Amino acid sequence: MRLRREHVVEVAIALLDADGLDALTMRKLATRLGVQPGALYWHFAGKQALLDAMADRFLEGFTADRPTGSWDEQFAALGWRLRQVLLSHRDGARVMAGTYVAEPNTILLGNVAIEILQGAGLPPERAGWATFTAFHFVLGHTIEEQAQLELTQRGAWAPKLTVDGVENKLAATAFTADPAARFGYGLQLFLDGIRRQLESG
């Protein structure tokens, strides 16, 4: 049976959701597919290429229904939507972070975000920088959000609130807050900063 690239990505995502990113290996994936590891390299040069394809699959159809409203409403909608997509997969943010994925769906997402900011009045270069910064916020927030959930499930979170009798104020105020509320606050701070730039010209 001919191994299809799309099927490889689907099975890889299933393994990711079941076991996490650290447990996802090319050998384990090959075993699940019932093929020799070498067969995977016809489609992917290595694990990173596979992760890029997985990240791009996360975003399939992401921009098909483009947000509406004012520029900040559109941009906020993209941020919320991206966070939700990443949270829908175990270690989803880690798969996408730090890899500079350049696949069709990820490129389209970046282009749409830049177009929204350019429509608001930012010049192309600054629109690109702002998009880059916003994506870093979404990825970083979601990585920490998923890590905190895993630590809580392992019973390793509570000890971090007080260490050697010293209160961890950041943990007590920020990390114990509702993640969605914390995300919304950070996203609003970011949008307020762009709005201030636009007002000042």
PDB file of N, CA and C in Angstrom, residues 160-168:
ATOM      1  N   LYS A 160       4.861  25.121  43.817  1.00  0.00           N
ATOM      2  CA  LYS A 160       5.498  26.295  43.218  1.00  0.00           C
ATOM      3  C   LYS A 160       4.938  27.611  43.754  1.00  0.00           C
ATOM      4  N   LEU A 161       3.823  27.546  44.477  1.00  0.00           N
ATOM      5  CA  LEU A 161       3.196  28.770  44.965  1.00  0.00           C
ATOM      6  C   LEU A 161       3.964  29.383  46.129  1.00  0.00           C
ATOM      7  N   THR A 162       4.595  28.551  46.928  1.00  0.00           N
ATOM      8  CA  THR A 162       5.431  29.022  48.039  1.00  0.00           C
ATOM      9  C   THR A 162       6.692  28.180  48.067  1.00  0.00           C
ATOM     10  N   VAL A 163       7.836  28.826  47.998  1.00  0.00           N
ATOM     11  CA  VAL A 163       9.114  28.113  47.956  1.00  0.00           C
ATOM     12  C   VAL A 163       9.984  28.587  49.114  1.00  0.00           C
ATOM     13  N   ASP A 164      10.355  27.655  50.001  1.00  0.00           N
ATOM     14  CA  ASP A 164      11.175  27.977  51.187  1.00  0.00           C
ATOM     15  C   ASP A 164      10.576  29.130  51.983  1.00  0.00           C
ATOM     16  N   GLY A 165       9.265  29.125  52.097  1.00  0.00           N
ATOM     17  CA  GLY A 165       8.576  30.133  52.885  1.00  0.00           C
ATOM     18  C   GLY A 165       8.382  31.465  52.191  1.00  0.00           C
ATOM     19  N   VAL A 166       8.850  31.595  50.953  1.00  0.00           N
ATOM     20  CA  VAL A 166       8.720  32.844  50.204  1.00  0.00           C
ATOM     21  C   VAL A 166       7.559  32.717  49.214  1.00  0.00           C
ATOM     22  N   GLU A 167       6.612  33.656  49.316  1.00  0.00           N
ATOM     23  CA  GLU A 167       5.464  33.609  48.411  1.00  0.00           C
ATOM     24  C   GLU A 167       5.888  33.927  46.978  1.00  0.00           C
ATOM     25  N   ASN A 168       5.449  33.119  46.055  1.00  0.00           N
ATOM     26  CA  ASN A 168       5.687  33.357  44.635  1.00  0.00           C
ATOM     27  C   ASN A 168       4.546  34.254  44.145  1.00  0.00           C
TER      28      ASN A 168
END
